[in-house]
XYZ file of C-alpha atoms in Angstrom:
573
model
C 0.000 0.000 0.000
C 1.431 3.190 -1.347
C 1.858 6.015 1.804
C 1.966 8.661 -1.128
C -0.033 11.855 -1.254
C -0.415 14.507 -3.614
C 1.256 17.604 -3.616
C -1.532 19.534 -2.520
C -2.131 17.856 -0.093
C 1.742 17.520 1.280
C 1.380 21.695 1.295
C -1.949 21.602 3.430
C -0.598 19.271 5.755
C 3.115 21.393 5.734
C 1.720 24.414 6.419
C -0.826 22.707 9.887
C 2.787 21.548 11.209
C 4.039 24.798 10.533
C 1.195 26.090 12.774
C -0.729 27.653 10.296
C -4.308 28.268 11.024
C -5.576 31.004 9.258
C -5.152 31.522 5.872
C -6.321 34.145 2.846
C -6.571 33.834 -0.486
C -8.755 33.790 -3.890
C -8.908 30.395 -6.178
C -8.169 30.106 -9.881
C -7.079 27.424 -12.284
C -3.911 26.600 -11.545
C -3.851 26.325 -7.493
C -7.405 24.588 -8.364
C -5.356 21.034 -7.000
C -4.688 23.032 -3.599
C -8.365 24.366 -2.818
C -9.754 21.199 -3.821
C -7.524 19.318 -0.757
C -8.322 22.634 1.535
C -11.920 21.131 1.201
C -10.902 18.375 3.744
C -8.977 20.239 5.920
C -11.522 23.184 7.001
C -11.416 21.733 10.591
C -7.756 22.542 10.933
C -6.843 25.479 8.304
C -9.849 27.825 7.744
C -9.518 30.088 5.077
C -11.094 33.737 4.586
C -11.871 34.447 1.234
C -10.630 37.981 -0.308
C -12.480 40.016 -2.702
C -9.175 40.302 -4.800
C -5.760 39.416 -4.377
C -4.601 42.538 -3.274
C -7.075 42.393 -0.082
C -6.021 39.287 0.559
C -2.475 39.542 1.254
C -2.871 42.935 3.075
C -5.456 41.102 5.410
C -2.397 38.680 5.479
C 0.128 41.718 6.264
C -2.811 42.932 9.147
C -2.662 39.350 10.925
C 0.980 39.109 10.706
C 1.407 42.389 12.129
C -1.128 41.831 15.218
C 0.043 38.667 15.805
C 3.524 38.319 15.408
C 2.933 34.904 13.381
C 3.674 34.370 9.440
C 0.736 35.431 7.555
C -0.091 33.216 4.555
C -1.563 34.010 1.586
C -2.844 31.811 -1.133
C -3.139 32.891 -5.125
C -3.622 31.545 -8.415
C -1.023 32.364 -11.469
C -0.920 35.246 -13.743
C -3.192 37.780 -12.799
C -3.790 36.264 -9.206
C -0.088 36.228 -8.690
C 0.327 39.448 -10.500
C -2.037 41.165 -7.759
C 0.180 40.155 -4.951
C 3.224 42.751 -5.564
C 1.954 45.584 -4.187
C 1.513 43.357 -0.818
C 4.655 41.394 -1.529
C 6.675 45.032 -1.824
C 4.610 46.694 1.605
C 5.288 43.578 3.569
C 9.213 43.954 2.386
C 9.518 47.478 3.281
C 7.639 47.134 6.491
C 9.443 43.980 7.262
C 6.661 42.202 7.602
C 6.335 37.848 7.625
C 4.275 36.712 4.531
C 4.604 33.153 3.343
C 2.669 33.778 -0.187
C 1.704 30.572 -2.639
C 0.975 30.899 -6.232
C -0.426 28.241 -8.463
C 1.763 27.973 -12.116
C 1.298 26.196 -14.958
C 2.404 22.727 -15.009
C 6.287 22.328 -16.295
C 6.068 21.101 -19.598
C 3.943 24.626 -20.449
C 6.551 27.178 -18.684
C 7.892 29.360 -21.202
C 5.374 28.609 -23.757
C 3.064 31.669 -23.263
C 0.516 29.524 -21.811
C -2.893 30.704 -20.305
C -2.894 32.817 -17.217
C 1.182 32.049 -17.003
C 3.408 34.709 -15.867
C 7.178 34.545 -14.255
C 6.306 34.510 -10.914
C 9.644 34.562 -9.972
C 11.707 36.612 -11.432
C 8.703 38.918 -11.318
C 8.553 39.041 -6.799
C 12.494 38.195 -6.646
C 12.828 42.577 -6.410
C 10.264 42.234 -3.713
C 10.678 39.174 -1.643
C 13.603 37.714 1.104
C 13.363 34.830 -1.205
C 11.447 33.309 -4.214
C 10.955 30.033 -5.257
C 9.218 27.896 -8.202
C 8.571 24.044 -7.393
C 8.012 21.500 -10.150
C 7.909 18.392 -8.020
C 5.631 16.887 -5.413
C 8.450 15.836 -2.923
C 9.915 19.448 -2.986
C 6.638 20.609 -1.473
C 7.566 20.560 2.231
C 10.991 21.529 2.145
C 10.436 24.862 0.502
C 7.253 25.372 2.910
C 9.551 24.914 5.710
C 12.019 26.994 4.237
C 9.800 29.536 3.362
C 8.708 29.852 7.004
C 11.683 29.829 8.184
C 12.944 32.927 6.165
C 9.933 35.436 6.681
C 9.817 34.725 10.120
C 13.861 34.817 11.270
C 16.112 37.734 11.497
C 14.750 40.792 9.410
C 11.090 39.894 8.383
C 9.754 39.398 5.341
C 7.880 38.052 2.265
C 8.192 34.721 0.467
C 6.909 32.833 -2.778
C 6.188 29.860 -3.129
C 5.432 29.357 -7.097
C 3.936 25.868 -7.612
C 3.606 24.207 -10.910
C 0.336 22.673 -11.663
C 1.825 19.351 -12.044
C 3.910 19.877 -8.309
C 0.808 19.690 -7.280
C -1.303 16.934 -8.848
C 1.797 14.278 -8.586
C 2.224 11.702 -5.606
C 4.866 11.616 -2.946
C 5.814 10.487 0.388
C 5.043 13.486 3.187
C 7.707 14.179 4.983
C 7.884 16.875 7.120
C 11.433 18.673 9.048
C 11.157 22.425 10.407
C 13.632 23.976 8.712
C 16.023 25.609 11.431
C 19.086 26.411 9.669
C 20.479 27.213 6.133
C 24.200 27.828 5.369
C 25.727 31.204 5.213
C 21.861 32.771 6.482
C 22.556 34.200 10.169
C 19.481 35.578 11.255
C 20.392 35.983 14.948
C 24.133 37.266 15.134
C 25.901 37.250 18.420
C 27.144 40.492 19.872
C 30.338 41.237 21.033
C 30.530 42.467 24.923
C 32.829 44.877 23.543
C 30.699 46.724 21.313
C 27.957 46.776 23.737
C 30.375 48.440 26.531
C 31.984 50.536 23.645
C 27.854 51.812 23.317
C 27.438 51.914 27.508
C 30.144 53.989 27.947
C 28.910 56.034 25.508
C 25.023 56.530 26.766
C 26.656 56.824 30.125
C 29.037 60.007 29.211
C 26.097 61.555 27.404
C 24.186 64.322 28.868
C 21.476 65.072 26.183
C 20.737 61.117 24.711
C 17.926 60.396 23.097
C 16.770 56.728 21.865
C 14.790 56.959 18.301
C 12.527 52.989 18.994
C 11.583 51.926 15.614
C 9.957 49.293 13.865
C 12.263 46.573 14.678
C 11.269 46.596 18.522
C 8.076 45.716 18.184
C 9.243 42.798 15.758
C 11.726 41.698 18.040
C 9.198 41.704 21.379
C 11.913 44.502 22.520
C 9.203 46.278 24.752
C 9.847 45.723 27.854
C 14.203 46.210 27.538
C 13.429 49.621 25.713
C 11.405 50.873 28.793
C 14.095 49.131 31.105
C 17.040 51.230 29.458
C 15.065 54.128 29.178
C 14.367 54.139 32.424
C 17.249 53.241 34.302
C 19.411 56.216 32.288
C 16.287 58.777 32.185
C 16.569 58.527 28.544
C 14.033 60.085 26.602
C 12.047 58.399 23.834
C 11.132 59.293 20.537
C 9.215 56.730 17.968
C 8.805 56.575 14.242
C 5.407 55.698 13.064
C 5.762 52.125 13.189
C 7.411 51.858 16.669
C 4.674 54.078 18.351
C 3.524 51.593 20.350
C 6.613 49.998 21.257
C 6.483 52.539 24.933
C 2.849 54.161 26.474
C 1.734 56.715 24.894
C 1.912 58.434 28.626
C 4.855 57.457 29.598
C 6.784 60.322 30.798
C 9.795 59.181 28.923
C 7.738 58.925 25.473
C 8.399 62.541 24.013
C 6.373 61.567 20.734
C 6.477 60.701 16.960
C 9.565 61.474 15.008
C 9.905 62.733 11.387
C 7.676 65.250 8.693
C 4.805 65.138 10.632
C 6.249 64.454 14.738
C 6.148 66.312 17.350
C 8.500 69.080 17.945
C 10.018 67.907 20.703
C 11.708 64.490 19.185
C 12.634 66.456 16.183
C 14.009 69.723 17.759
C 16.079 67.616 19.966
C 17.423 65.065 17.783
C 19.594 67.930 16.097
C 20.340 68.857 19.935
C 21.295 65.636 20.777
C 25.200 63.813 21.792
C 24.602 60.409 21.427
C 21.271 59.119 19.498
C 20.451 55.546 20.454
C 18.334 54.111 16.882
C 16.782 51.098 17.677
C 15.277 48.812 14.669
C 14.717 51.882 12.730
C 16.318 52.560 8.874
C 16.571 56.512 9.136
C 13.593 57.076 6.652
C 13.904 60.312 4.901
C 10.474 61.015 6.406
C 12.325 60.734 9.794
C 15.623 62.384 8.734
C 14.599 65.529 6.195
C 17.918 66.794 5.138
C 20.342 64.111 5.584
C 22.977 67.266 5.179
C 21.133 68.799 8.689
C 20.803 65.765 10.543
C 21.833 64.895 14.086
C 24.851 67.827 13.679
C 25.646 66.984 17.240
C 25.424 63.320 18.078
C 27.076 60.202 17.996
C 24.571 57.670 16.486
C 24.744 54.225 18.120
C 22.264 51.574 15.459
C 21.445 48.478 16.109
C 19.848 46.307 13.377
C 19.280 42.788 13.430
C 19.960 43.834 9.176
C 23.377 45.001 8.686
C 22.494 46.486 5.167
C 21.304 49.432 7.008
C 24.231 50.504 8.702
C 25.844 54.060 6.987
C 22.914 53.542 4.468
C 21.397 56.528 4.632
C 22.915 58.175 7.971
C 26.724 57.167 9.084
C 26.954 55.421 12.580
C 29.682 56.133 14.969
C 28.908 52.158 16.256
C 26.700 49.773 14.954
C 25.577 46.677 16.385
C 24.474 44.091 14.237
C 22.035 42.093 16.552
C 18.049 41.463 17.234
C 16.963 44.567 19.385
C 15.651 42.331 22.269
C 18.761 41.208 23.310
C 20.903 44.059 22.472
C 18.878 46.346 24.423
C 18.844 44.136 27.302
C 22.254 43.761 27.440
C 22.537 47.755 27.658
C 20.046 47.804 30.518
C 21.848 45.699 32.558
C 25.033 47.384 31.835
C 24.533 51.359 31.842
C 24.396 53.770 34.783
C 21.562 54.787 36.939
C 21.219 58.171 35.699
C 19.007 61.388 36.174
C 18.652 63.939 33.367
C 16.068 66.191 34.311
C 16.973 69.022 32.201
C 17.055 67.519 28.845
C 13.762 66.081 29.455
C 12.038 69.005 30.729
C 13.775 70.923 27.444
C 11.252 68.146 25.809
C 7.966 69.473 27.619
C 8.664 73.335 26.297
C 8.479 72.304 22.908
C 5.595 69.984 24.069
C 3.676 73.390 25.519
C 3.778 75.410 22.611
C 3.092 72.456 20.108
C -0.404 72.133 22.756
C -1.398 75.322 22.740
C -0.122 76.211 18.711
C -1.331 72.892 17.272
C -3.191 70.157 19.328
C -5.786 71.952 21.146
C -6.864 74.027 17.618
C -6.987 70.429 16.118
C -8.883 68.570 18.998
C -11.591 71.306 20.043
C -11.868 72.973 17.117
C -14.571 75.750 16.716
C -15.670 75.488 12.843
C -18.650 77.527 12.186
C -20.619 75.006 9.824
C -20.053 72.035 11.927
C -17.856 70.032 9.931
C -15.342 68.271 11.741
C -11.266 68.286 12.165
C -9.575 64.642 11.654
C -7.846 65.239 14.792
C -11.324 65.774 17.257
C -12.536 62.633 15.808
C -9.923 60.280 16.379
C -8.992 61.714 19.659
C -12.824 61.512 20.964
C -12.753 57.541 18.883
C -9.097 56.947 21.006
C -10.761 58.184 24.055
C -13.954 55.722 23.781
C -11.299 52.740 23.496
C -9.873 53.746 26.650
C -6.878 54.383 24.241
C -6.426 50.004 24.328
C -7.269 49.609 20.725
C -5.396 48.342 18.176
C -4.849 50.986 15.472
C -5.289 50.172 11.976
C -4.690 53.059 9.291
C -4.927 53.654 5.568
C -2.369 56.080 3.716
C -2.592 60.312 3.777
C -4.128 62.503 5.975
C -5.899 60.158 7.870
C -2.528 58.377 8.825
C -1.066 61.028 9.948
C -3.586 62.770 12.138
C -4.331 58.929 13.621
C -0.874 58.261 14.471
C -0.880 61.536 16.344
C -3.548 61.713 18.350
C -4.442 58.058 18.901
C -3.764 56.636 22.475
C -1.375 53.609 22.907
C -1.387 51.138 25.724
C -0.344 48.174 24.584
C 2.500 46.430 22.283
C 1.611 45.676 18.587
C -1.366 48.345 18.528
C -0.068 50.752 15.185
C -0.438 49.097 11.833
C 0.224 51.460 8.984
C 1.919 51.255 5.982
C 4.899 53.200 6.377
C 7.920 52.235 3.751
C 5.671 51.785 0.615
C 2.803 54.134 1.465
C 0.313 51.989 0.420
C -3.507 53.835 -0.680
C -6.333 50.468 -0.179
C -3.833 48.957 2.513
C -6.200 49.982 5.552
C -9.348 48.004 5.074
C -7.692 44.604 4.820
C -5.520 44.608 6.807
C -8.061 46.091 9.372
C -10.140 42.614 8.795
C -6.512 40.714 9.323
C -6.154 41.817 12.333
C -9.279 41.417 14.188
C -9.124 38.267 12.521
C -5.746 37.252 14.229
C -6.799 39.140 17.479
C -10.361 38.919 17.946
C -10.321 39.918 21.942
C -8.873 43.294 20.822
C -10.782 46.006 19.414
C -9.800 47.122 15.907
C -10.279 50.901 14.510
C -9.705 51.831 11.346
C -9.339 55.419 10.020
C -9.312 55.707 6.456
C -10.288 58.287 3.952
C -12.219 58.160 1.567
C -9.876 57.558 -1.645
C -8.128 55.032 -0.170
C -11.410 53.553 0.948
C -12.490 52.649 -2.422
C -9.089 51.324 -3.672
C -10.142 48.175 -1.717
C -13.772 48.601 -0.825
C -14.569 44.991 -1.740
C -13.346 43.757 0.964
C -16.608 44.814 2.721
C -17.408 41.528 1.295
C -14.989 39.408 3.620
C -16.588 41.702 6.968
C -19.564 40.539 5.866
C -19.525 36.830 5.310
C -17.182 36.439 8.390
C -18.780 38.801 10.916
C -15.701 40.475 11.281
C -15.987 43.578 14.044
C -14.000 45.840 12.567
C -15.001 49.653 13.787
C -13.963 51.707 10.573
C -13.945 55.601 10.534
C -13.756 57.017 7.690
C -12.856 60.701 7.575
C -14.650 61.745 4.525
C -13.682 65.370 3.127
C -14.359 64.642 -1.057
C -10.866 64.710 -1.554
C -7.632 63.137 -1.654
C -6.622 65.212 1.273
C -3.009 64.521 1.754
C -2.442 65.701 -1.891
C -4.557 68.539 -1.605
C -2.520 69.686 1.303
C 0.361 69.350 -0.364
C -1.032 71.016 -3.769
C -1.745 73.969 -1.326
C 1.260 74.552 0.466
C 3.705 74.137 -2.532
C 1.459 73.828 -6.127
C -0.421 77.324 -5.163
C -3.897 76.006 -4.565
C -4.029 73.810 -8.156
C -6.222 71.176 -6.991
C -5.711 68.810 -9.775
C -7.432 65.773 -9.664
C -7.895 65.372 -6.170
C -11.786 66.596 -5.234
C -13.630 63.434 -5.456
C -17.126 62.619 -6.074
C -18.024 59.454 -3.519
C -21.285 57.525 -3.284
C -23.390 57.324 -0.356
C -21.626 55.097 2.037
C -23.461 54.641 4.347
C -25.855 52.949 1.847
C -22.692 50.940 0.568
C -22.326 49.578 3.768
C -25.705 48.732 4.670
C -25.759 46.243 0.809
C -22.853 44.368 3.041
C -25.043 44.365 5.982
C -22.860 46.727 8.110
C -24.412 49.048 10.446
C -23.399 52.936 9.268
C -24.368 56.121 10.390
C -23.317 59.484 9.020
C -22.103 62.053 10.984
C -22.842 65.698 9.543
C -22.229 67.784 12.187
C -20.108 68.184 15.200
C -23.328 67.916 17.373
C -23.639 64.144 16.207
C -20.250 63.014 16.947
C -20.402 61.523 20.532
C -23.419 59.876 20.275
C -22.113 58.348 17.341
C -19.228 57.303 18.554
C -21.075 55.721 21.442
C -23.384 53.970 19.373
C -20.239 52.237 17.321
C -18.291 51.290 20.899
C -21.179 49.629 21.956
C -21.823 47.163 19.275
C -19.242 44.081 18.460
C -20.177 43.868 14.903
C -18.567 45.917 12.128
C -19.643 49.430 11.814
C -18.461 52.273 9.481
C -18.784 55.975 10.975
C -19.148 58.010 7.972
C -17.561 61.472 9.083
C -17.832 64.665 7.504
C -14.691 66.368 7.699
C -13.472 69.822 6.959
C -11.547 69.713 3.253
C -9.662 72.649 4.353
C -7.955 70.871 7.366
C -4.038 70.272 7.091
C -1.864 68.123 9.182
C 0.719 69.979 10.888
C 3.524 70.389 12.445
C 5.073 69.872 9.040
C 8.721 69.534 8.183
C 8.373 69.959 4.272
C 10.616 67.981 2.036
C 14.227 69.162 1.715
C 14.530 71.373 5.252
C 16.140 70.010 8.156
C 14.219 68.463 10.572
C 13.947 71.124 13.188
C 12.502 73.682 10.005
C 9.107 73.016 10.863
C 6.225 74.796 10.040
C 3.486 75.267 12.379
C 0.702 76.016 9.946
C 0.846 76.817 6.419
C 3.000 80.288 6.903
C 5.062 80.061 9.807
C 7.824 78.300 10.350
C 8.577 77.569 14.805
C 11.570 79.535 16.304
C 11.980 77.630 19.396
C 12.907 79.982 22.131
């Protein structure tokens, strides 16, 4: 009696032993084999069905992201696959794990032109850790366990698995080995005690240091040693967008959001700075501004668990090449108990005058007609959360106004698109989340031209009863462009107002529970209303057009030449 199985099913059962519960995808002919042996395993690997491709690997970006697990996404060839870059390219940037698998045509047709074929490969090599086409059913669960091993391990990030119609259909035995190791791939490099003393003695000598938490601590579960260091040396804390919620949002030591739109504190002091501690972060020129302007003052200590990043973009004085967790616990142990009251209190000043110039204009606003300002609404929606929500965001003005005034309490609570920028990335990855964390509560704030871009996806809220609470801050137009056309294109809105349909009506077709908000009057009860329900609702928002994001550091100035509103720059005193 033969013990063989087909190759579908030898990748079903692969990715169970992987752990793999959840999955998302969208069938088509050639991964036809796969979803036909995913019929039998529904117990043990449920799937969530995407509207398109694109929503389906961003949902798988969302769970990743909220979860810390691989996400997994499933696609046909051609066009299916085709539909995956975007994700495959956002997941790379924002080091995300994505283990993606794309039916192809079977061998003896590659090359030929053959229906719905397409180089999968060479096609997602640009924007993958690694890419990989299998013709044969016994190299099924090797690359699967190779695959997962190389999202998940050292710097995150996508992988393809490109199976061949006829990888699939043929018989082998299933054998299954994690895959723990692969020569001359060292995703967790040991650290010198040297270098970490060399960085001690450093943070130790400093008397204005500041530690810039990116990205990478969240991924490496660095929490708790970031607060530890920053505590023990009274360090202050600044965060890119991605590494918000890597400290409390009120935690004295948090001093905000770096980069074009931060607060002024983090960016006024980073060019005040001596020593600059970046953690997991790849000095973004949203973060930097002009490279030429940046950091004058300070030695930079980065640590990276990828040593591509090192005296990329801004040159270290050390670098440690290491996973943040560990490097950052080794400098808590090791570095002085230290009080540095002034530097932080040089934080609050700029904190004062960015309250009273900025923040309180934006949160209790006074417009005449009643339309609202993005920052009221998602500070009043933060507020109603109890500030414990997980944020989910789309791309423009909407980002950037959530990010600010959003609460944080927990780890893992910002997901945003941050390297690629990607408009349509919001709403899926929204239903991801809740999806991988269904005890949390999910917001989304999106407006309403990225809303659209994926607006399908409705359809996976509704056949899965997935509680997502989405805001969208509806002004007609493509806002962040708009501002941007108005600050530095003199007022030439071109192409951005938009015409939108009634979504609230939208909504209710997917059985979603809407309500439009008109006027400021309407806003708490509505608010109230969406808290109190666990299904899905969509809070349809009517927001000011003319409202800008600001502080602003505009493209090409330094990042301490910030502009307060849309004619004056801030000359700290």
């Amino acid at each position: 009696m033969s013990n063989k199985i087909s190759g579908s099913e030898i990748l079903i059962r692969a990715l169970i032993d992987q752990g793999t519960d959840i999955v998302f995808g969208y069938p088509g002919g050639q991964i036809m084999p796969v979803y036909d042996r995913l019929y039998d395993f529904t117990d043990r690997l449920h799937h969530y069905l995407a509207r398109h491709e694109q929503g389906a690997i961003h949902a798988a970006e969302g769970f990743a992201r909220a979860t810390g697990k691989t996400g997994v996404v499933i696609a046909t060839s051609g066009p299916g696959a085709m539909n995956l870059i975007t994700g495959l390219n956002d997941a790379l940037m924002d080091s995300t794990p994505i283990v993606a698998i794309t039916g192809q045509v079977q061998s003896s047709l590659l090359g030929k032109d053959a229906f719905q074929e397409s180089d999968v490969v060479s096609t997602t090599l640009p924007v993958t850790k690694w890419a990989i086409q299998v013709r044969r059913p016994e190299d099924v669960a090797p690359a699967v366990a190779r695959a997962f091993y190389i999202a998940n391990s050292g710097r995150p990030g996508p992988v393809v698995i490109d199976l061949a119609k006829d990888a699939q259909s043929g018989m082998a035995e299933y054998i299954y080995h994690p895959c723990t190791f692969i020569r001359s791939y060292d995703p967790d490099p040991v650290v010198p005690e040297e270098i970490i003393d060399k960085a001690v003695e450093l943070l130790d000598k400093a008397e204005r240091p500041l530690i810039l938490s990116g990205h990478g601590v969240t991924i490496a579960k660095a929490e708790e040693s970031l607060i530890a260091l920053a505590e023990k040396g009274d360090i202050p804390v600044g965060c890119t967008m991605l590494g918000l919620s890597s400290i409390p949002t009120d935690h004295p030591l948090n001093k905000g959001m770096l980069g074009m739109h931060g607060n002024l504190g983090p960016n006024i002091n980073t060019n005040k700075a001596d020593v600059i501690l970046a953690v997991g972060m790849r000095f973004d020129d949203r973060v930097t501004g002009d490279t030429s302007k940046y950091a004058p003052n300070a030695k930079i200590i980065h640590i990276d668990i990828d040593s591509s990043e090192f005296d990329k973009v801004i040159k270290s004085d050390l670098h440690i090449h290491g996973n943040a967790a560990t490097v950052l616990g080794k400098l808590a142990a090791k570095v002085k108990k230290n009080s540095r009251k002034n530097w932080n209190d040089s934080f609050e000043r700029h904190k004062k005058v960015e309250d009273e110039r900025v923040k309180d204009r934006e949160i209790n606003p006074s417009t005449p007609d009643g339309k609202m300002l993005m920052g009221e609404v998602i500070n009043k929606v933060s507020q109603a959360f109890n500030n414990d929500a997980i944020l989910v965001t789309d791309v423009g003005q909407n980002q950037m106004f959530s990010v600010r005034y959003f609460g944080f309490t927990k780890p893992r609570s910002v997901i945003s698109s941050g390297g690629l920028g990607t408009m349509g990335f919001g709403l899926p990855a929204s239903i991801g989340a809740k999806i991988g964390v269904p005890e949390r509560n999910v917001v989304l704030f999106i407006g309403d031209g990225g809303f659209q871009m994926t607006i399908e996806e409705l359809g996976m809220i509704m056949e899965y009863n997935v509680g997502v609470k989405i805001v969208l801050l509806n002004n007609n137009f493509l806002g962040n462009v708009r501002q941007w056309q108005h600050l530095f294109f003199n007022s030439r809105y071109s192409a951005t107002p938009m015409v939108n349909p009634d979504f609230k009506t939208l909504a209710s077709a997917y059985g979603i529970a809407a309500r439009d908000v008109t006027h400021r009057d309407e806003l708490e009860d509505a608010i109230k209303e969406m808290v109190s329900t666990d299904k899905a609702f969509l809070l349809n928002v009517n927001i000011d057009e003319t409202d800008m994001v600001f502080p602003m550091t505009p493209g090409g100035h330094g990042v301490d030449e910030i502009l307060l509103n849309a004619t004056e720059y801030y000359k700290p005193v």
